[in-house]
Coordinates of C-alpha atoms in Angstrom, one line a residue:
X1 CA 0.0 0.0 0.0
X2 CA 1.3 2.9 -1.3
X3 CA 2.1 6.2 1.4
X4 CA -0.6 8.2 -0.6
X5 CA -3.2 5.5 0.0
X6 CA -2.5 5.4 3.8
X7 CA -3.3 9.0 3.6
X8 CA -6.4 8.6 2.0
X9 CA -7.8 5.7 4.2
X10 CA -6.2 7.8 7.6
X11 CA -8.5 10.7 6.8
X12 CA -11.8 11.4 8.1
X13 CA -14.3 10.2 6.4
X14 CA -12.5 7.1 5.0
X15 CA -11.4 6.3 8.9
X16 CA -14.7 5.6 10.1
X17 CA -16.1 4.1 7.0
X18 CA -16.4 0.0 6.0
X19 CA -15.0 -1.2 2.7
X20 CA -18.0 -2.7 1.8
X21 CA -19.7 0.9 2.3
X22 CA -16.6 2.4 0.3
X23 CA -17.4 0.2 -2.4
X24 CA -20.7 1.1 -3.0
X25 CA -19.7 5.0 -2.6
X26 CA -16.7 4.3 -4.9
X27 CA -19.2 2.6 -7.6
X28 CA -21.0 4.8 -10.4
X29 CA -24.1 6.3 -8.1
X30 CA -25.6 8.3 -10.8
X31 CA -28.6 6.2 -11.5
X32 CA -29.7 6.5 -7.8
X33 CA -30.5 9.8 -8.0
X34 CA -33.8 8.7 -9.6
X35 CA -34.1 5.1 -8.1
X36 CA -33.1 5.7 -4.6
X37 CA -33.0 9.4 -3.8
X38 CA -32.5 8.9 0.0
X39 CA -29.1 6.9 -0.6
X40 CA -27.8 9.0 -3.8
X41 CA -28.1 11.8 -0.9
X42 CA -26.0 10.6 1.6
X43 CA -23.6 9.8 -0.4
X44 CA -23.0 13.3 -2.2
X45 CA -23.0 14.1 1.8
X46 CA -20.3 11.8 2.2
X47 CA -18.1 13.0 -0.7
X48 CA -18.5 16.3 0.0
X49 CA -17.0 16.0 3.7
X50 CA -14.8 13.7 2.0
X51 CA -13.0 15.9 -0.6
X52 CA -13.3 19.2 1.7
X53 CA -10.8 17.1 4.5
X54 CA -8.4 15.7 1.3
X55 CA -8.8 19.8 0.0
X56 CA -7.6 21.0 3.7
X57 CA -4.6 18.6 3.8
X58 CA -1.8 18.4 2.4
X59 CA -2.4 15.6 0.2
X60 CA -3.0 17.6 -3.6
X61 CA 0.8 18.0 -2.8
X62 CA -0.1 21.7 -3.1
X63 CA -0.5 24.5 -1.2
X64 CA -3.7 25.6 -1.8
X65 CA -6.5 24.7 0.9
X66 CA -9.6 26.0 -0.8
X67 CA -9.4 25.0 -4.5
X68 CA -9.7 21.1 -5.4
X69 CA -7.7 20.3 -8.3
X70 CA -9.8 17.4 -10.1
X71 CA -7.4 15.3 -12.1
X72 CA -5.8 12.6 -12.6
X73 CA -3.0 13.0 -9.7
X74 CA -6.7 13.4 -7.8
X75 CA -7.9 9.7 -9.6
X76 CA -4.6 7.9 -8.0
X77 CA -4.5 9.2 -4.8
X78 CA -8.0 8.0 -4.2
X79 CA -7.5 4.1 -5.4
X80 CA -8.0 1.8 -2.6
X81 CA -7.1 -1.9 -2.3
X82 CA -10.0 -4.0 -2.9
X83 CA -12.1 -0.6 -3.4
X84 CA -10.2 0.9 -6.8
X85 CA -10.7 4.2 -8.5
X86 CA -13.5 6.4 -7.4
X87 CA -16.1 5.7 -10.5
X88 CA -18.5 8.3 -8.7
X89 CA -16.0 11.3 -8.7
X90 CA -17.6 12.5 -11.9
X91 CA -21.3 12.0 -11.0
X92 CA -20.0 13.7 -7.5
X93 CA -18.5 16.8 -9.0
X94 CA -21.3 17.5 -11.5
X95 CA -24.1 17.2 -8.3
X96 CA -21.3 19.7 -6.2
X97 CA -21.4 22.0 -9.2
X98 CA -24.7 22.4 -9.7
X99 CA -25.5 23.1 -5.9
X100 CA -22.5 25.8 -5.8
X101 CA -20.4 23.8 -3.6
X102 CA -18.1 23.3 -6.1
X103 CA -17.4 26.3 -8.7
X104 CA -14.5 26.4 -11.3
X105 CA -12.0 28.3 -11.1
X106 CA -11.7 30.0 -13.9
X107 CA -15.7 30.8 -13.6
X108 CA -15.6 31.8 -10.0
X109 CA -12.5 34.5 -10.3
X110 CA -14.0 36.4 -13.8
X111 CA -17.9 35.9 -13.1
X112 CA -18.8 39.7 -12.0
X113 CA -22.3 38.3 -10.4
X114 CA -22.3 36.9 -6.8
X115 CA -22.0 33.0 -5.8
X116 CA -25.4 33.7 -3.9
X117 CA -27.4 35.3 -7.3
X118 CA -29.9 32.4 -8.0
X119 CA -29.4 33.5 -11.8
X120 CA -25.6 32.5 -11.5
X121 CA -25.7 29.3 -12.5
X122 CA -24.0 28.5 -15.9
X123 CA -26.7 27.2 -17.6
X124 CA -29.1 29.4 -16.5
X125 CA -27.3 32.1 -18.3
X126 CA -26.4 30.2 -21.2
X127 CA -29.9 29.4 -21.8
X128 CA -30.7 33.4 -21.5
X129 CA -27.7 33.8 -24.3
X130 CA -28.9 30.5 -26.3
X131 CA -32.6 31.3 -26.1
X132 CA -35.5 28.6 -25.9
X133 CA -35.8 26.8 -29.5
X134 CA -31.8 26.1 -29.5
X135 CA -31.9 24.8 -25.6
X136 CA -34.7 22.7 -26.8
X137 CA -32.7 21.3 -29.1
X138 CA -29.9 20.8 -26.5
X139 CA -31.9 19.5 -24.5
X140 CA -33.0 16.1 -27.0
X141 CA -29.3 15.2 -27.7
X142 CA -28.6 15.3 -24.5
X143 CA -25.9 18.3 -23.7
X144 CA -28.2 20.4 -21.6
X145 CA -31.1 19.8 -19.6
X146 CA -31.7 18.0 -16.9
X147 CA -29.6 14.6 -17.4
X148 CA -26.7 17.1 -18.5
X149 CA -23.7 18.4 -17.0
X150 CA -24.7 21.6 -17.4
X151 CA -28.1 21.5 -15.7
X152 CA -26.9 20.1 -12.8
X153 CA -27.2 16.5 -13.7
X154 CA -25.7 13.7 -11.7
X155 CA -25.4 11.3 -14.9
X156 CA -21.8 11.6 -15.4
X157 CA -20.8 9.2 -18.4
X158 CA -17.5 7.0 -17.7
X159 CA -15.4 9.0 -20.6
X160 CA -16.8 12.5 -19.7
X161 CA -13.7 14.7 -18.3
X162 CA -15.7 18.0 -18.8
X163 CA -15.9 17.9 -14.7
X164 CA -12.0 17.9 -14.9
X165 CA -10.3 21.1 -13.5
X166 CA -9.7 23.1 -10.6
X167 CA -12.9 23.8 -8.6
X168 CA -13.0 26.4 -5.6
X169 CA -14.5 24.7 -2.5
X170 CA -17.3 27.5 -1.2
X171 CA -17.9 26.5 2.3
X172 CA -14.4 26.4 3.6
X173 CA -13.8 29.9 1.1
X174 CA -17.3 31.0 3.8
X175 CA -15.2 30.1 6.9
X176 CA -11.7 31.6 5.8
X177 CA -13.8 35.2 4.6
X178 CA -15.3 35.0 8.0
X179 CA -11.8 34.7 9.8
X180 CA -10.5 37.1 7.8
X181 CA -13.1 39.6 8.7
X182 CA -12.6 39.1 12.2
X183 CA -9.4 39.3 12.2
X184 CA -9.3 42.4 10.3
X185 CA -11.9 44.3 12.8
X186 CA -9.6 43.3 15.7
X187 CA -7.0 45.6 14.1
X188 CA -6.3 49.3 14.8
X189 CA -8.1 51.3 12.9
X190 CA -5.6 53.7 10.9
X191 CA -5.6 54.3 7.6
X192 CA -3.2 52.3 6.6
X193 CA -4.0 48.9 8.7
X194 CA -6.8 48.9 6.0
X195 CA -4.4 48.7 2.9
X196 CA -2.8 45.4 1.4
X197 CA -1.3 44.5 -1.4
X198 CA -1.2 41.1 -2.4
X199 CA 2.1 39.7 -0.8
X200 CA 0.9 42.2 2.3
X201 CA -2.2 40.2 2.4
X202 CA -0.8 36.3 2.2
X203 CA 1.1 37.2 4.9
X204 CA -1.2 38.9 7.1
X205 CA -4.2 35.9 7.0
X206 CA -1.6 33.2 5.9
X207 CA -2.8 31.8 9.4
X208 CA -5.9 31.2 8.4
X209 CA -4.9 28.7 5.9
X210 CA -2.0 27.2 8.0
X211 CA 0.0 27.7 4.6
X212 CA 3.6 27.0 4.7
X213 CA 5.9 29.7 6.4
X214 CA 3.3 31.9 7.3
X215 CA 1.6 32.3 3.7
X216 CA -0.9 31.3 2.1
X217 CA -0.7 29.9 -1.6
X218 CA -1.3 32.7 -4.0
X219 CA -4.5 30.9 -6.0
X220 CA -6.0 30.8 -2.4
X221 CA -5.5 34.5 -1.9
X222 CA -6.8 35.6 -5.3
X223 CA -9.7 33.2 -4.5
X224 CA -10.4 34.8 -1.0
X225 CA -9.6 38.7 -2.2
X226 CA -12.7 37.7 -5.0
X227 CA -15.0 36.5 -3.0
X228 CA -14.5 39.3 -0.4
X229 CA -14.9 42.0 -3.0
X230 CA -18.0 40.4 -4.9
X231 CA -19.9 38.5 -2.7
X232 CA -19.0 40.2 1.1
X233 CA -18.9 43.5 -0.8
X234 CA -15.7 44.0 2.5
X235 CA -13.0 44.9 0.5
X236 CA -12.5 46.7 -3.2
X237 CA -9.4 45.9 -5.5
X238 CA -7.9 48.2 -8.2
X239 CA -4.4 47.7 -9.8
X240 CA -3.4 45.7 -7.2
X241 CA -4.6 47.8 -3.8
X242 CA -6.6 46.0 -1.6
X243 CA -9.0 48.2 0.5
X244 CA -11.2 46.9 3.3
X245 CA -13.8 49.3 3.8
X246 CA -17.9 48.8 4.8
X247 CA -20.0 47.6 2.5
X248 CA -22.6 50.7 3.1
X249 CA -19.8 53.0 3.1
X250 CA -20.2 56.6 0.6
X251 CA -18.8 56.1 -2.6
X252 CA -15.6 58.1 -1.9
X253 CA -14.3 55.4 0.7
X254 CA -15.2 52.6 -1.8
X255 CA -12.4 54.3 -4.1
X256 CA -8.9 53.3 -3.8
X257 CA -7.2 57.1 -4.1
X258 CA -3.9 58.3 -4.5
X259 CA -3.0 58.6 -0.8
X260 CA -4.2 54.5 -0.4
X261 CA -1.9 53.6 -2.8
X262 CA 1.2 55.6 -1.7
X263 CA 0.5 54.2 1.6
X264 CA 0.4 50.8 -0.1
X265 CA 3.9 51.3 -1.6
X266 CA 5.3 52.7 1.5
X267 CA 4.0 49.6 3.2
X268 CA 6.0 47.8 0.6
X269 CA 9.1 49.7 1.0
X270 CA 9.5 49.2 4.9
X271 CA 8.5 45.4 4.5
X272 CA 11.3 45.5 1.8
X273 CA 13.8 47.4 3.8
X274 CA 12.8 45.1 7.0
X275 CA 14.1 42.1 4.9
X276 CA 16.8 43.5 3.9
X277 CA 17.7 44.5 7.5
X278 CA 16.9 41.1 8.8
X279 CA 19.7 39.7 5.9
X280 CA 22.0 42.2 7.0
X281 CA 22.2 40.6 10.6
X282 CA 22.2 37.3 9.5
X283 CA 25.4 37.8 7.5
X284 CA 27.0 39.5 10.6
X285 CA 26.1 36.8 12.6
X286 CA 27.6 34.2 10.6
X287 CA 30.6 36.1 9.7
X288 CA 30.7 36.1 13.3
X289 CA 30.8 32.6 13.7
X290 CA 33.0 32.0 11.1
X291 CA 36.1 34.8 12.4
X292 CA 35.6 32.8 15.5
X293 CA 36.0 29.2 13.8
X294 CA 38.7 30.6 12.1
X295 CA 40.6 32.0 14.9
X296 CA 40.0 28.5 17.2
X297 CA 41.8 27.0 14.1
X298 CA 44.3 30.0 14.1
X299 CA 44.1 31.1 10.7
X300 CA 44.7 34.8 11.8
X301 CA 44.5 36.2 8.3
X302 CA 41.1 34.4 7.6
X303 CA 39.5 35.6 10.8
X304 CA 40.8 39.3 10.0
X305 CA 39.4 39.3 6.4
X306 CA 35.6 37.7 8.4
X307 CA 36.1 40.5 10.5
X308 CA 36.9 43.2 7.9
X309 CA 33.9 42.2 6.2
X310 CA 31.5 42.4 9.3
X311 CA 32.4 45.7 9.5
X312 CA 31.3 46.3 6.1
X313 CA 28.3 45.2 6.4
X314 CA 27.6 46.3 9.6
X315 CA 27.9 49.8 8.1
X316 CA 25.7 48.8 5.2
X317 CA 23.5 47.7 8.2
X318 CA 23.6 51.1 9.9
X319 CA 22.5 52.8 7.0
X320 CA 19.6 50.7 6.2
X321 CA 18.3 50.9 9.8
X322 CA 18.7 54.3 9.4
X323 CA 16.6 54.1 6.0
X324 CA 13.9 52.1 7.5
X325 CA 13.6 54.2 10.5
X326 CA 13.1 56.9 8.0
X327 CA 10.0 55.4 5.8
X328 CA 8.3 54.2 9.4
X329 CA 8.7 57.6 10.0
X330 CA 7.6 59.2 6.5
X331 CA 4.4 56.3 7.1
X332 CA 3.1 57.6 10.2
X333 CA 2.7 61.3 9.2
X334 CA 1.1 60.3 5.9
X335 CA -1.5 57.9 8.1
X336 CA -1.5 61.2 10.9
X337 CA -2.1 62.9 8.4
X338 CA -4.5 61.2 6.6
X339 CA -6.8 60.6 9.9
X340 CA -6.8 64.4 10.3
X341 CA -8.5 64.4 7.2
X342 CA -11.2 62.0 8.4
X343 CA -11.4 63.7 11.5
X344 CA -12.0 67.0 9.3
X345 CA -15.0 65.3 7.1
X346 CA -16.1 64.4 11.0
X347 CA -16.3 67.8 12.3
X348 CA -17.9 69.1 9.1
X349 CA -20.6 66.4 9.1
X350 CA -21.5 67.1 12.5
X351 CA -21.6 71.2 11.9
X352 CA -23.7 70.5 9.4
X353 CA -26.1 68.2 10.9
X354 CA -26.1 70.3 13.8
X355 CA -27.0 73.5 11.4
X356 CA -29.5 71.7 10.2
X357 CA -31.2 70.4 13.3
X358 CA -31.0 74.6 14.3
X359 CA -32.6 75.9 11.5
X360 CA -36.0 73.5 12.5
X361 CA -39.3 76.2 12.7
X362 CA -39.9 75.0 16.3
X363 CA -36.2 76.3 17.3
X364 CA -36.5 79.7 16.3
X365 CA -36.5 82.3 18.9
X366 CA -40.3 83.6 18.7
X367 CA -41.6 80.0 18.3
X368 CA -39.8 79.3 21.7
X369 CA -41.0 81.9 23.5
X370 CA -44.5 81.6 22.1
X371 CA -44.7 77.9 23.3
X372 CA -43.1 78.6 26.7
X373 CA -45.7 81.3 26.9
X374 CA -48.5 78.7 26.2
X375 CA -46.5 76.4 29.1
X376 CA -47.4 78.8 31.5
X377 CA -50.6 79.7 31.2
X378 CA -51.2 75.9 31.1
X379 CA -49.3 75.3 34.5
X380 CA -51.4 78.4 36.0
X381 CA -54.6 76.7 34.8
X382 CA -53.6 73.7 36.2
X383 CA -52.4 75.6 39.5
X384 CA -56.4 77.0 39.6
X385 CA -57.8 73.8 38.8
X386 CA -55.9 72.4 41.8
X387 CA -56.7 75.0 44.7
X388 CA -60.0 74.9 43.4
X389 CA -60.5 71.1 44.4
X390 CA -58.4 71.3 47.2
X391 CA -60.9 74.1 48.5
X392 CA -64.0 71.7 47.9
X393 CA -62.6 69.2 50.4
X394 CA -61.7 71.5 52.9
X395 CA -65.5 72.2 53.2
X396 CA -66.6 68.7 53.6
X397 CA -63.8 68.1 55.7
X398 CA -63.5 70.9 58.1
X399 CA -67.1 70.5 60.0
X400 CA -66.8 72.2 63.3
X401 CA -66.7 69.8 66.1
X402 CA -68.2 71.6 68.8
X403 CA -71.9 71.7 66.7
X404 CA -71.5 68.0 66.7
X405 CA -70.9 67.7 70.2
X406 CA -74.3 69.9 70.7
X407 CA -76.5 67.8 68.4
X408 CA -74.9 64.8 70.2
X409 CA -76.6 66.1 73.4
X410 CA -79.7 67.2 72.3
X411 CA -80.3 63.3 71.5
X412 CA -78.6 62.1 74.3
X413 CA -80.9 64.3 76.4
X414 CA -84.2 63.4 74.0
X415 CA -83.1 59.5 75.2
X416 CA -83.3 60.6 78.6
X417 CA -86.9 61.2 78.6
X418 CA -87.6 58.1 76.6
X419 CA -88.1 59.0 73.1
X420 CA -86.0 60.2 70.4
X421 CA -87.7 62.2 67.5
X422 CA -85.6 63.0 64.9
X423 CA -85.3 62.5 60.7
X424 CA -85.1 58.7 61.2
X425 CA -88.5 58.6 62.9
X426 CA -90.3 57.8 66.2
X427 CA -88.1 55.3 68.4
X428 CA -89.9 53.4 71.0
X429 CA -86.8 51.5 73.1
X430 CA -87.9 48.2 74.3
X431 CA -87.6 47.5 78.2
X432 CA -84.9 44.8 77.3
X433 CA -82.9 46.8 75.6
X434 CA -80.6 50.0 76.3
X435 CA -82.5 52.8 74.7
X436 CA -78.8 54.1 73.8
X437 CA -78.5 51.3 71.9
X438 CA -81.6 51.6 70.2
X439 CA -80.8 54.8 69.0
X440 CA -77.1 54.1 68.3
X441 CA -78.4 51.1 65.8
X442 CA -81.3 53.2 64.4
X443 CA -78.4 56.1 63.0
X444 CA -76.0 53.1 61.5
X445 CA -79.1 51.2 59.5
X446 CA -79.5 55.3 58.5
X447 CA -76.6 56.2 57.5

């Protein structure tokens, strides 16, 4: 078993799948579509998590980690013992295709519509170019339509290579966008942490990817830059300036300008110049080493000429320090600069909003006064209104005490002689009973 068949079979999901199971995913599944829908589905599923994992490792023997290079390198590094080559690849491709999971290359970087148009797909645009009579006739020898490659078929036949190519993977392109975008926003926000050029951008996200020595491949970056100018609408692109900006910004900051791209080429220079710097010390350091090899084997003259030499490009080091501190320097007062410029378009924003607000009818001086007028006449009719009703208790409330206390014994003095004669009626007390009480029980059924 070949090292690139360990590979395959060590990846998830060959890992946790039976041979028998990988045979029938490895046979030709395109006439299930129509006879058994439910299993032609999981098995697209299957392929699809299948050839994202072999896209994200290493095994293409290339560095990209979004684009899936269907060939026949692809064709061989599937085989299996006792399984073979994968006669559903085709079928599988076609299906990925026509649910734009899989888009080609070529199609994917020049296509000026979005991934997420539901006019995108190929053929429905070349059956708007074609028109209906020709797709017709397309359609009955069997190069469009629905058993076609072009309409999204699954029926792949065994000598049909049209499926061949390199085909950008969507949903891990999704994820990296996203990363990238997060990444970005955690950033400081001066002018020129917005700007990139290509290289400037491999670098930056080459994380993302995991490519080799901190980059990531350039098809994957072209791929990403794309897809975050078209379909995320996050970044804009012109003669190779790369701009993040928001996609609702005003049309002047979705414009790379002059300043952007001297920016950009200053960012250049310094990474240049930092190189450069970083060579610089490497040669002192091993001409170092090697005047001190030199002098343990006591070749005087040898370790003199190392040393002459480090001086000489220590020098040459000096100066390009002194360069690079410089441009850094030349950099931050064109970004200083350039914020004080936003800051202006701030301030002049704001003074005009602020006119604006000013100049409302209700502001104006004799509209003011008129209404704060009108305030205080309604708070003083309120005030009435209130002293008015707080006068109306007061004369239920306040009842003098001392006439009660006389009407009190008036009847008190009426029971005394054994009858009471008042609004209630005549009250004859019975012998049993207190005639007090009588006339205490009499007022509360009253009142």
């Amino acid at each position: 078993m070949s090292q690139g068949t360990t590979s395959i079979q060590n990846l998830s999901p060959y890992s946790t799948t039976s041979k028998s199971r990988l045979q029938a995913l490895y046979s030709d599944i395109s006439r299930q579509k129509a006879s058994n829908p439910a299993s032609y589905q999981s098995s697209i599923e299957w392929w699809s998590t299948a050839l994202e994992a072999i896209v994200s490792s290493d095994l293409q023997h290339t560095q990209n980690k979004l684009i899936l290079a269907c060939n026949q390198s692809l064709l061989e590094q599937l085989r299996i013992p006792g399984v073979g080559k994968p006669l559903a690849l085709g079928t599988v491709v076609t299906e990925l295709q026509s649910r734009k999971v899989l888009i080609p290359l070529t199609t994917f970087l020049s296509s000026p519509t979005s991934i997420y148009d539901p006019g995108w797909l190929p053929a429905r645009i070349a059956a708007y170019v074609v028109g209906k009579p020709l797709w017709w006739a397309l359609e009955q020898i069997g190069i469009v339509g629905e058993d076609s490659l072009l309409g999204g078929s699954s029926h792949a036949h065994a000598k049909d290579t049209s499926w061949r190519g390199d085909h950008v993977f969507v949903p891990p392109v999704e994820r990296a966008a996203e990363d990238i975008l997060r990444l970005q926003e955690e950033k400081a926000g001066g002018i020129g942490e917005q700007l990139y050029d290509l290289p400037s951008f491999r670098k930056q996200f080459g994380s993302i990817l995991q490519g080799p020595d901190g980059l990531m491949s350039e098809s994957d970056a072209k791929v990403l830059i794309r897809f975050l100018e078209r379909d995320k609408r996050a970044v804009i692109t012109d003669n190779g300036v790369i701009k993040f900006t928001q996609s609702l910004a005003a049309n002047d900051a979705r414009t790379v300008t002059t300043v952007d791209r001297g920016i950009v080429e200053m960012k250049s220079a310094i990474a240049n110049m930092q190189l450069q710097v970083e060579r610089l010390q490497q040669r002192i350091d091993e001409l170092t080493k090697q005047a001190s090899a030199a002098l343990q084997q006591k070749r005087k003259d040898t370790a003199l000429n190392y040393i002459r030499t480090r001086q000489q490009v220590s020098e040459l080091l000096a100066k390009r320090l002194g360069s690079l501190h410089n441009l850094e320097s030349t950099l931050l007062s064109i970004e200083g600069a350039a914020g004080d410029i936003e800051v202006m378009k701030s301030y002049v924003s704001s003074t005009a909003t602020l006119k604006a607000i000013l100049s409302h009818p209700s502001l104006r001086r004799d509209s003011i006064d008129q209404t704060m007028d009108a305030l205080a006449e309604a708070n003083a009719d309120a005030k009435d209104i209130d002293e008015v009703i707080r006068a109306g208790h007061a004369t239920v409330d306040n009842i003098d005490d001392d006439v009660l206390e006389d009407e009190l014994a008036s009847i008190l003095a009426d029971i005394a002689n054994g009858e009471v004669e008042t609004k209630l009626g005549k009250v004859n007390a019975p012998a049993n009973i207190p005639i007090v009480q009588t006339v205490t029980e009499k007022i509360a059924i009253s009142t």
